[in-house]
Amino acid sequence: MVLALPRPQRVDVQISVVSLLSGLALWALGLHMQTDRLLGADWALIPLFVLAALELLRSSRPQAALVLATCALVFDQFTVGNLASVMMFTDIMYAAVVYGTPAAARRIPLTTGTITVAVTLGLLAWWREPEAVLVGVLTGIVSFGPAATGVLVRNHREAAAAAKLRAEQTALLAEMDRAQAVTAERARMARELHDMVANHLSAIAIHSTAALSLDDPQTSKDALGVIRENSVEGLAEMRRLIGILRDDSGDLEPAAAPTLDGLTALLDGARTNGLDVTLDDARAPDGPKLPAPVELAAYRIVQESLTNALKHASPGRVTVRLVQEPRALKVRVTSPYDDPAGPRAPGSGAGLVGMRERTELLGGTFESGPETSPQSEGGGKVWTVSVTLPVDPADEGARE
């Protein structure tokens, strides 16, 4: 079985070639590191070529390369030696820490440090000469020095990789937040567009159907008048919304959000469209002012309820009731539920969804559906929209 060696990286090949050529040049010039060794100068070429070959494995097989390089350096000590061989060994030691496993990166500096201390103390005990300290220092420079440098570089790389990962995670979270914000804004825009325009379009559909189905010039004329009025108002609302969406200069003040003070005008418009609607406002006249989000939600819910009543309710009275409690505003809209005799406009159910979303965004409760009305003759059914919007008393006090 043939062991397949990994393809060396380009930088490893460059280091190997430069080191080998440098070592051959030193050998040819007769520049050796030691004298009076057992083996001659030619034997120094063996560890030189072995270490040059191991440089090709410094990134892909760092630990195996270090073991073989250590053996080659020990053999080099029995020859006259070559400076290039020592330099290649230090590079392989450095690479073993940088590219090796985390366990090897922790173990190699500890091992080389122990070897350095042991060599220094052993030579001092054997030679009893100060030169033993110099030999220990050289041993630390060749072994412990590259290992310690590798630890610093590896820690720096790991810290940089962790910082990059955190930056990517932060960017991902920011993108998720942006996507959620866009989705929420699209839902809010859809609710606003539906609430502002659906009422006018429903009135147009109903009165145009009446004008087409009834052969009465006066009725058709009245219907066309209502259609024109709702068309103009609907176009004005559309232009205002489009203007808000297109304007990015920041120079214009945002349009004032509707409040419950505008319910009278809203109900007058509903009466113009043919609804018999009454307002039962049980709030105290001198009571605290409600927060703007609560007033906007209550206004839009009443507006959508009147639109649904215009499209689906039977002939009869529609009642809007407002009750303000210490910690909540209650809105209740009832309309006749029997099949209407007049024309009806189609609905998609988006109105109920929008009202429920508005209520849930403020932490309130929303209920809608048919129920039996004890006030109606014969116990007829009514469609009821009942909403409770929580109010923070501290919020109210801040607005007074």
Short mmCIF file of C-alpha atoms in Angstrom, two decimals:
data_model
loop_
_atom_site.label_atom_id
_atom_site.label_comp_id
_atom_site.label_asym_id
_atom_site.label_seq_id
_atom_site.Cartn_x
_atom_site.Cartn_y
_atom_site.Cartn_z
CA MET A 1 0.00 0.00 0.00
CA VAL A 2 1.50 3.35 -1.08
CA LEU A 3 1.11 6.26 1.34
CA ALA A 4 -0.19 9.28 -0.57
CA LEU A 5 1.51 12.46 0.62
CA PRO A 6 -0.43 15.70 0.39
CA ARG A 7 0.55 18.20 -2.25
CA PRO A 8 2.82 20.81 -0.63
CA GLN A 9 1.77 24.42 -0.58
CA ARG A 10 3.57 26.92 -2.74
CA VAL A 11 5.14 28.76 0.18
CA ASP A 12 6.49 25.47 1.58
CA VAL A 13 8.15 24.67 -1.74
CA GLN A 14 9.73 28.13 -1.84
CA ILE A 15 11.09 27.81 1.70
CA SER A 16 12.47 24.34 0.94
CA VAL A 17 14.23 25.37 -2.27
CA VAL A 18 15.73 28.57 -0.82
CA SER A 19 16.94 26.75 2.30
CA LEU A 20 18.47 23.91 0.33
CA LEU A 21 20.31 26.24 -2.05
CA SER A 22 21.56 28.31 0.88
CA GLY A 23 22.83 25.18 2.64
CA LEU A 24 24.58 23.92 -0.47
CA ALA A 25 26.25 27.30 -0.90
CA LEU A 26 27.52 27.23 2.70
CA TRP A 27 28.76 23.66 2.27
CA ALA A 28 30.56 24.53 -1.00
CA LEU A 29 32.27 27.49 0.68
CA GLY A 30 33.37 25.30 3.57
CA LEU A 31 31.39 27.31 6.14
CA HIS A 32 30.57 24.79 8.84
CA MET A 33 29.26 25.20 12.38
CA GLN A 34 31.43 22.62 14.16
CA THR A 35 34.83 20.96 13.99
CA ASP A 36 36.38 17.74 15.22
CA ARG A 37 33.25 15.60 14.66
CA LEU A 38 33.00 11.89 13.98
CA LEU A 39 31.66 12.39 10.46
CA GLY A 40 33.10 14.57 7.73
CA ALA A 41 31.66 17.46 5.77
CA ASP A 42 29.98 15.27 3.15
CA TRP A 43 27.85 13.66 5.84
CA ALA A 44 26.33 17.08 6.63
CA LEU A 45 24.50 16.95 3.30
CA ILE A 46 22.27 14.11 4.54
CA PRO A 47 20.42 16.09 7.26
CA LEU A 48 20.41 19.10 4.92
CA PHE A 49 18.48 17.25 2.21
CA VAL A 50 16.23 15.50 4.76
CA LEU A 51 15.26 18.80 6.40
CA ALA A 52 14.69 20.41 3.01
CA ALA A 53 12.32 17.57 2.12
CA LEU A 54 10.53 17.89 5.48
CA GLU A 55 9.94 21.59 4.78
CA LEU A 56 7.48 20.44 2.11
CA LEU A 57 5.37 18.91 4.93
CA ARG A 58 5.54 21.85 7.36
CA SER A 59 1.89 22.86 6.74
CA SER A 60 0.22 19.56 5.87
CA ARG A 61 2.01 17.14 8.26
CA PRO A 62 3.60 19.43 10.87
CA GLN A 63 3.89 16.96 13.74
CA ALA A 64 5.37 14.13 11.67
CA ALA A 65 7.76 16.61 10.08
CA LEU A 66 8.89 17.79 13.54
CA VAL A 67 9.65 14.25 14.74
CA LEU A 68 11.75 13.45 11.67
CA ALA A 69 13.39 16.88 11.74
CA THR A 70 14.47 16.31 15.36
CA CYS A 71 16.13 13.05 14.35
CA ALA A 72 17.84 14.78 11.42
CA LEU A 73 19.16 17.57 13.68
CA VAL A 74 20.52 15.07 16.20
CA PHE A 75 22.36 13.31 13.34
CA ASP A 76 23.64 16.70 12.17
CA GLN A 77 25.41 17.13 15.53
CA PHE A 78 27.75 14.25 14.62
CA THR A 79 28.81 16.10 11.46
CA VAL A 80 30.48 19.46 10.94
CA GLY A 81 26.93 20.88 10.71
CA ASN A 82 25.23 23.44 8.49
CA LEU A 83 23.56 26.69 9.50
CA ALA A 84 20.78 26.13 6.93
CA SER A 85 19.90 22.81 8.60
CA VAL A 86 19.46 24.53 11.97
CA MET A 87 17.35 27.30 10.43
CA MET A 88 15.09 24.77 8.71
CA PHE A 89 14.64 22.92 12.01
CA THR A 90 13.52 26.12 13.77
CA ASP A 91 11.02 26.79 10.96
CA ILE A 92 9.60 23.27 11.24
CA MET A 93 9.32 23.70 15.03
CA TYR A 94 7.44 26.98 14.49
CA ALA A 95 5.13 25.39 11.88
CA ALA A 96 4.35 22.45 14.18
CA VAL A 97 2.93 24.86 16.75
CA VAL A 98 1.10 27.11 14.28
CA TYR A 99 -0.40 24.41 12.02
CA GLY A 100 -0.55 21.46 14.42
CA THR A 101 -3.38 20.35 16.67
CA PRO A 102 -4.36 22.44 19.71
CA ALA A 103 -2.94 19.72 21.98
CA ALA A 104 0.39 19.81 20.14
CA ALA A 105 0.44 23.60 20.32
CA ARG A 106 0.16 23.37 24.11
CA ARG A 107 2.56 20.43 24.50
CA ILE A 108 5.48 21.49 22.27
CA PRO A 109 6.42 24.77 24.10
CA LEU A 110 6.27 22.97 27.44
CA THR A 111 8.45 20.12 26.15
CA THR A 112 11.04 22.37 24.52
CA GLY A 113 11.19 24.57 27.61
CA THR A 114 11.80 21.51 29.78
CA ILE A 115 14.51 20.27 27.39
CA THR A 116 16.23 23.66 27.45
CA VAL A 117 16.35 23.74 31.25
CA ALA A 118 17.46 20.10 31.43
CA VAL A 119 20.27 20.60 28.90
CA THR A 120 21.51 23.71 30.70
CA LEU A 121 21.55 22.08 34.15
CA GLY A 122 22.96 18.81 32.82
CA LEU A 123 25.88 20.45 31.05
CA LEU A 124 26.59 22.63 34.07
CA ALA A 125 26.76 19.54 36.25
CA TRP A 126 28.94 17.70 33.72
CA TRP A 127 31.28 20.40 32.45
CA ARG A 128 31.24 22.67 35.48
CA GLU A 129 32.07 25.51 33.09
CA PRO A 130 30.19 28.75 32.26
CA GLU A 131 30.08 27.75 28.61
CA ALA A 132 27.36 25.29 29.54
CA VAL A 133 24.98 28.22 29.99
CA LEU A 134 25.71 29.40 26.46
CA VAL A 135 24.93 25.96 25.11
CA GLY A 136 21.65 25.99 27.03
CA VAL A 137 20.79 29.41 25.60
CA LEU A 138 21.49 28.14 22.06
CA THR A 139 19.29 25.12 22.73
CA GLY A 140 16.46 27.44 23.84
CA ILE A 141 16.93 29.64 20.76
CA VAL A 142 16.73 26.64 18.43
CA SER A 143 13.84 24.83 20.16
CA PHE A 144 11.89 26.89 22.69
CA GLY A 145 12.19 30.20 20.82
CA PRO A 146 10.38 29.03 17.63
CA ALA A 147 7.78 27.17 19.72
CA ALA A 148 7.00 30.27 21.81
CA THR A 149 6.79 32.41 18.65
CA GLY A 150 4.41 29.87 17.14
CA VAL A 151 2.18 30.09 20.23
CA LEU A 152 1.97 33.87 19.92
CA VAL A 153 1.15 33.71 16.21
CA ARG A 154 -1.43 30.95 16.71
CA ASN A 155 -3.16 32.84 19.52
CA HIS A 156 -3.24 35.96 17.36
CA ARG A 157 -4.78 34.04 14.46
CA GLU A 158 -7.37 32.38 16.69
CA ALA A 159 -8.30 35.76 18.19
CA ALA A 160 -8.61 37.25 14.70
CA ALA A 161 -10.76 34.31 13.56
CA ALA A 162 -12.99 34.67 16.62
CA ALA A 163 -13.36 38.40 15.99
CA LYS A 164 -14.23 37.72 12.35
CA LEU A 165 -16.81 35.13 13.41
CA ARG A 166 -18.37 37.57 15.87
CA ALA A 167 -18.47 40.23 13.17
CA GLU A 168 -20.18 37.80 10.78
CA GLN A 169 -22.68 36.81 13.47
CA THR A 170 -23.36 40.47 14.23
CA ALA A 171 -23.86 41.18 10.54
CA LEU A 172 -26.20 38.19 10.28
CA LEU A 173 -28.22 39.34 13.29
CA ALA A 174 -28.36 42.86 11.84
CA GLU A 175 -29.62 41.47 8.54
CA MET A 176 -32.25 39.40 10.36
CA ASP A 177 -33.34 42.48 12.31
CA ARG A 178 -33.51 44.47 9.08
CA ALA A 179 -35.60 41.77 7.40
CA GLN A 180 -37.95 41.64 10.39
CA ALA A 181 -38.22 45.43 10.40
CA VAL A 182 -39.03 45.45 6.68
CA THR A 183 -41.67 42.75 7.18
CA ALA A 184 -43.22 44.63 10.11
CA GLU A 185 -43.19 47.90 8.14
CA ARG A 186 -44.83 46.22 5.14
CA ALA A 187 -47.54 44.82 7.41
CA ARG A 188 -48.08 48.25 8.96
CA MET A 189 -48.29 49.88 5.53
CA ALA A 190 -50.77 47.25 4.41
CA ARG A 191 -52.96 47.93 7.45
CA GLU A 192 -52.81 51.68 6.92
CA LEU A 193 -53.61 51.40 3.21
CA HIS A 194 -56.48 49.04 3.85
CA ASP A 195 -57.96 51.13 6.65
CA MET A 196 -57.66 54.43 4.77
CA VAL A 197 -58.91 53.37 1.34
CA ALA A 198 -61.14 50.33 1.86
CA ASN A 199 -63.97 52.40 3.31
CA HIS A 200 -64.10 54.68 0.27
CA LEU A 201 -63.82 51.85 -2.23
CA SER A 202 -66.56 49.87 -0.46
CA ALA A 203 -68.90 52.85 -0.63
CA ILE A 204 -68.09 53.30 -4.32
CA ALA A 205 -68.81 49.63 -5.04
CA ILE A 206 -72.11 49.63 -3.17
CA HIS A 207 -73.45 52.87 -4.64
CA SER A 208 -72.32 52.05 -8.16
CA THR A 209 -74.15 48.72 -7.90
CA ALA A 210 -77.25 50.57 -6.70
CA ALA A 211 -77.00 53.05 -9.60
CA LEU A 212 -76.77 50.21 -12.10
CA SER A 213 -79.53 48.08 -10.59
CA LEU A 214 -82.17 50.78 -9.94
CA ASP A 215 -83.85 52.56 -12.85
CA ASP A 216 -84.40 55.83 -11.00
CA PRO A 217 -82.66 59.00 -12.24
CA GLN A 218 -82.68 60.68 -8.82
CA THR A 219 -81.30 57.60 -7.09
CA SER A 220 -78.60 57.27 -9.74
CA LYS A 221 -77.74 60.95 -9.35
CA ASP A 222 -77.45 60.64 -5.58
CA ALA A 223 -75.34 57.49 -5.93
CA LEU A 224 -73.01 59.22 -8.38
CA GLY A 225 -72.61 62.10 -5.95
CA VAL A 226 -71.59 59.71 -3.17
CA ILE A 227 -69.27 57.87 -5.58
CA ARG A 228 -67.56 61.10 -6.58
CA GLU A 229 -67.14 62.20 -2.96
CA ASN A 230 -65.61 58.89 -1.91
CA SER A 231 -63.41 58.81 -5.02
CA VAL A 232 -61.98 62.24 -4.24
CA GLU A 233 -61.38 61.37 -0.60
CA GLY A 234 -59.86 58.00 -1.50
CA LEU A 235 -57.52 59.60 -4.03
CA ALA A 236 -56.47 62.19 -1.46
CA GLU A 237 -55.67 59.44 1.04
CA MET A 238 -53.72 57.52 -1.60
CA ARG A 239 -51.71 60.60 -2.59
CA ARG A 240 -50.91 61.33 1.05
CA LEU A 241 -49.70 57.77 1.65
CA ILE A 242 -47.65 57.68 -1.55
CA GLY A 243 -46.15 61.05 -0.66
CA ILE A 244 -45.07 59.74 2.73
CA LEU A 245 -43.49 56.66 1.13
CA ARG A 246 -41.65 58.61 -1.56
CA ASP A 247 -40.44 61.51 0.57
CA ASP A 248 -36.94 60.79 1.90
CA SER A 249 -35.71 64.37 2.27
CA GLY A 250 -36.65 64.66 5.91
CA ASP A 251 -37.75 68.25 5.37
CA LEU A 252 -41.48 67.67 5.80
CA GLU A 253 -43.19 67.03 9.09
CA PRO A 254 -45.05 63.71 9.30
CA ALA A 255 -48.80 63.89 8.86
CA ALA A 256 -50.74 63.92 12.09
CA ALA A 257 -52.16 60.54 13.03
CA PRO A 258 -55.95 60.42 13.42
CA THR A 259 -57.32 60.45 16.96
CA LEU A 260 -60.64 59.71 18.60
CA ASP A 261 -61.53 63.39 18.26
CA GLY A 262 -62.03 62.67 14.58
CA LEU A 263 -64.69 60.02 15.16
CA THR A 264 -67.48 62.55 14.59
CA ALA A 265 -66.28 63.28 11.06
CA LEU A 266 -65.73 59.57 10.47
CA LEU A 267 -69.31 58.76 11.51
CA ASP A 268 -70.67 61.62 9.40
CA GLY A 269 -68.95 60.10 6.38
CA ALA A 270 -70.45 56.71 7.22
CA ARG A 271 -73.92 58.26 7.43
CA THR A 272 -73.36 59.86 4.03
CA ASN A 273 -72.62 56.41 2.67
CA GLY A 274 -75.94 55.13 4.00
CA LEU A 275 -75.17 53.75 7.47
CA ASP A 276 -77.42 54.45 10.43
CA VAL A 277 -74.67 54.82 13.01
CA THR A 278 -74.63 56.26 16.53
CA LEU A 279 -71.75 56.99 18.91
CA ASP A 280 -72.01 56.10 22.59
CA ASP A 281 -68.95 57.75 24.12
CA ALA A 282 -68.91 56.87 27.82
CA ARG A 283 -65.52 58.48 28.47
CA ALA A 284 -65.26 61.30 30.96
CA PRO A 285 -64.99 64.68 29.18
CA ASP A 286 -62.18 65.82 31.47
CA GLY A 287 -60.42 62.47 31.55
CA PRO A 288 -56.70 62.03 30.82
CA LYS A 289 -55.57 62.01 27.21
CA LEU A 290 -54.87 58.60 25.78
CA PRO A 291 -51.47 57.66 24.32
CA ALA A 292 -51.22 58.30 20.59
CA PRO A 293 -50.78 54.60 19.62
CA VAL A 294 -53.95 53.69 21.54
CA GLU A 295 -55.97 56.48 19.94
CA LEU A 296 -54.72 55.57 16.46
CA ALA A 297 -55.52 51.88 16.95
CA ALA A 298 -59.00 52.66 18.31
CA TYR A 299 -59.74 55.05 15.44
CA ARG A 300 -58.62 52.54 12.79
CA ILE A 301 -60.60 49.73 14.41
CA VAL A 302 -63.78 51.81 14.40
CA GLN A 303 -63.08 52.85 10.81
CA GLU A 304 -62.63 49.25 9.65
CA SER A 305 -65.68 48.10 11.61
CA LEU A 306 -67.82 50.74 9.85
CA THR A 307 -66.37 49.63 6.49
CA ASN A 308 -67.35 46.03 7.24
CA ALA A 309 -70.80 47.15 8.33
CA LEU A 310 -71.21 49.10 5.10
CA LYS A 311 -70.28 46.03 3.07
CA HIS A 312 -71.99 43.24 4.99
CA ALA A 313 -74.48 44.50 7.58
CA SER A 314 -78.24 44.29 7.29
CA PRO A 315 -80.36 47.45 7.41
CA GLY A 316 -80.41 48.72 10.95
CA ARG A 317 -78.51 50.73 13.49
CA VAL A 318 -74.74 50.43 13.94
CA THR A 319 -73.53 51.37 17.41
CA VAL A 320 -70.03 52.48 18.38
CA ARG A 321 -69.36 52.45 22.13
CA LEU A 322 -66.23 53.74 23.89
CA VAL A 323 -65.51 53.09 27.57
CA GLN A 324 -62.34 54.26 29.29
CA GLU A 325 -61.32 52.33 32.38
CA PRO A 326 -58.36 53.11 34.67
CA ARG A 327 -56.02 50.84 32.74
CA ALA A 328 -57.78 50.15 29.44
CA LEU A 329 -59.87 51.59 26.65
CA LYS A 330 -62.74 49.40 25.47
CA VAL A 331 -64.16 49.73 21.97
CA ARG A 332 -67.30 47.88 20.94
CA VAL A 333 -68.98 48.12 17.53
CA THR A 334 -72.22 46.25 16.81
CA SER A 335 -74.09 45.99 13.51
CA PRO A 336 -77.05 43.89 12.26
CA TYR A 337 -75.89 40.49 11.11
CA ASP A 338 -78.81 39.14 9.03
CA ASP A 339 -78.32 38.91 5.25
CA PRO A 340 -78.64 42.45 3.87
CA ALA A 341 -81.27 43.24 1.31
CA GLY A 342 -79.17 45.83 -0.45
CA PRO A 343 -76.06 45.28 -2.56
CA ARG A 344 -72.90 44.01 -0.89
CA ALA A 345 -69.22 44.47 -1.67
CA PRO A 346 -66.82 41.52 -1.64
CA GLY A 347 -64.41 41.17 1.26
CA SER A 348 -61.08 39.38 1.69
CA GLY A 349 -60.91 39.12 5.49
CA ALA A 350 -57.90 41.44 5.66
CA GLY A 351 -59.85 43.91 7.79
CA LEU A 352 -60.31 41.51 10.69
CA VAL A 353 -56.67 40.45 10.43
CA GLY A 354 -55.55 44.09 10.52
CA MET A 355 -57.69 44.89 13.56
CA ARG A 356 -56.37 41.86 15.41
CA GLU A 357 -52.78 42.81 14.56
CA ARG A 358 -53.27 46.37 15.78
CA THR A 359 -54.70 45.09 19.05
CA GLU A 360 -51.98 42.50 19.63
CA LEU A 361 -49.21 45.02 18.95
CA LEU A 362 -50.47 47.00 21.95
CA GLY A 363 -50.95 43.90 24.11
CA GLY A 364 -54.74 44.05 24.03
CA THR A 365 -57.51 41.56 23.34
CA PHE A 366 -59.65 41.30 20.21
CA GLU A 367 -62.91 39.43 19.72
CA SER A 368 -65.32 39.46 16.78
CA GLY A 369 -68.25 37.38 15.71
CA PRO A 370 -72.03 37.06 15.71
CA GLU A 371 -74.09 37.07 18.86
CA THR A 372 -77.75 37.38 19.79
CA SER A 373 -78.84 40.90 20.65
CA PRO A 374 -81.50 41.20 23.40
CA GLN A 375 -82.31 44.73 22.19
CA SER A 376 -83.22 43.66 18.63
CA GLU A 377 -86.71 42.63 17.75
CA GLY A 378 -87.20 38.89 17.64
CA GLY A 379 -83.79 38.27 19.17
CA GLY A 380 -81.93 38.93 15.93
CA LYS A 381 -78.22 38.54 15.60
CA VAL A 382 -75.63 41.29 15.51
CA TRP A 383 -72.00 41.24 14.50
CA THR A 384 -69.83 42.48 17.35
CA VAL A 385 -66.27 43.74 17.35
CA SER A 386 -64.99 44.03 20.91
CA VAL A 387 -61.51 45.35 21.63
CA THR A 388 -59.67 46.09 24.86
CA LEU A 389 -56.57 48.27 24.55
CA PRO A 390 -54.38 48.51 27.68
CA VAL A 391 -53.38 51.97 28.86
CA ASP A 392 -50.41 52.66 31.11
CA PRO A 393 -51.42 55.23 33.74
CA ALA A 394 -47.87 56.59 33.80
CA ASP A 395 -48.18 57.19 30.07
CA GLU A 396 -51.38 59.09 30.58
CA GLY A 397 -49.89 61.28 33.28
CA ALA A 398 -46.95 62.15 31.07
CA ARG A 399 -49.34 63.35 28.36
CA GLU A 400 -51.52 65.58 30.49
#
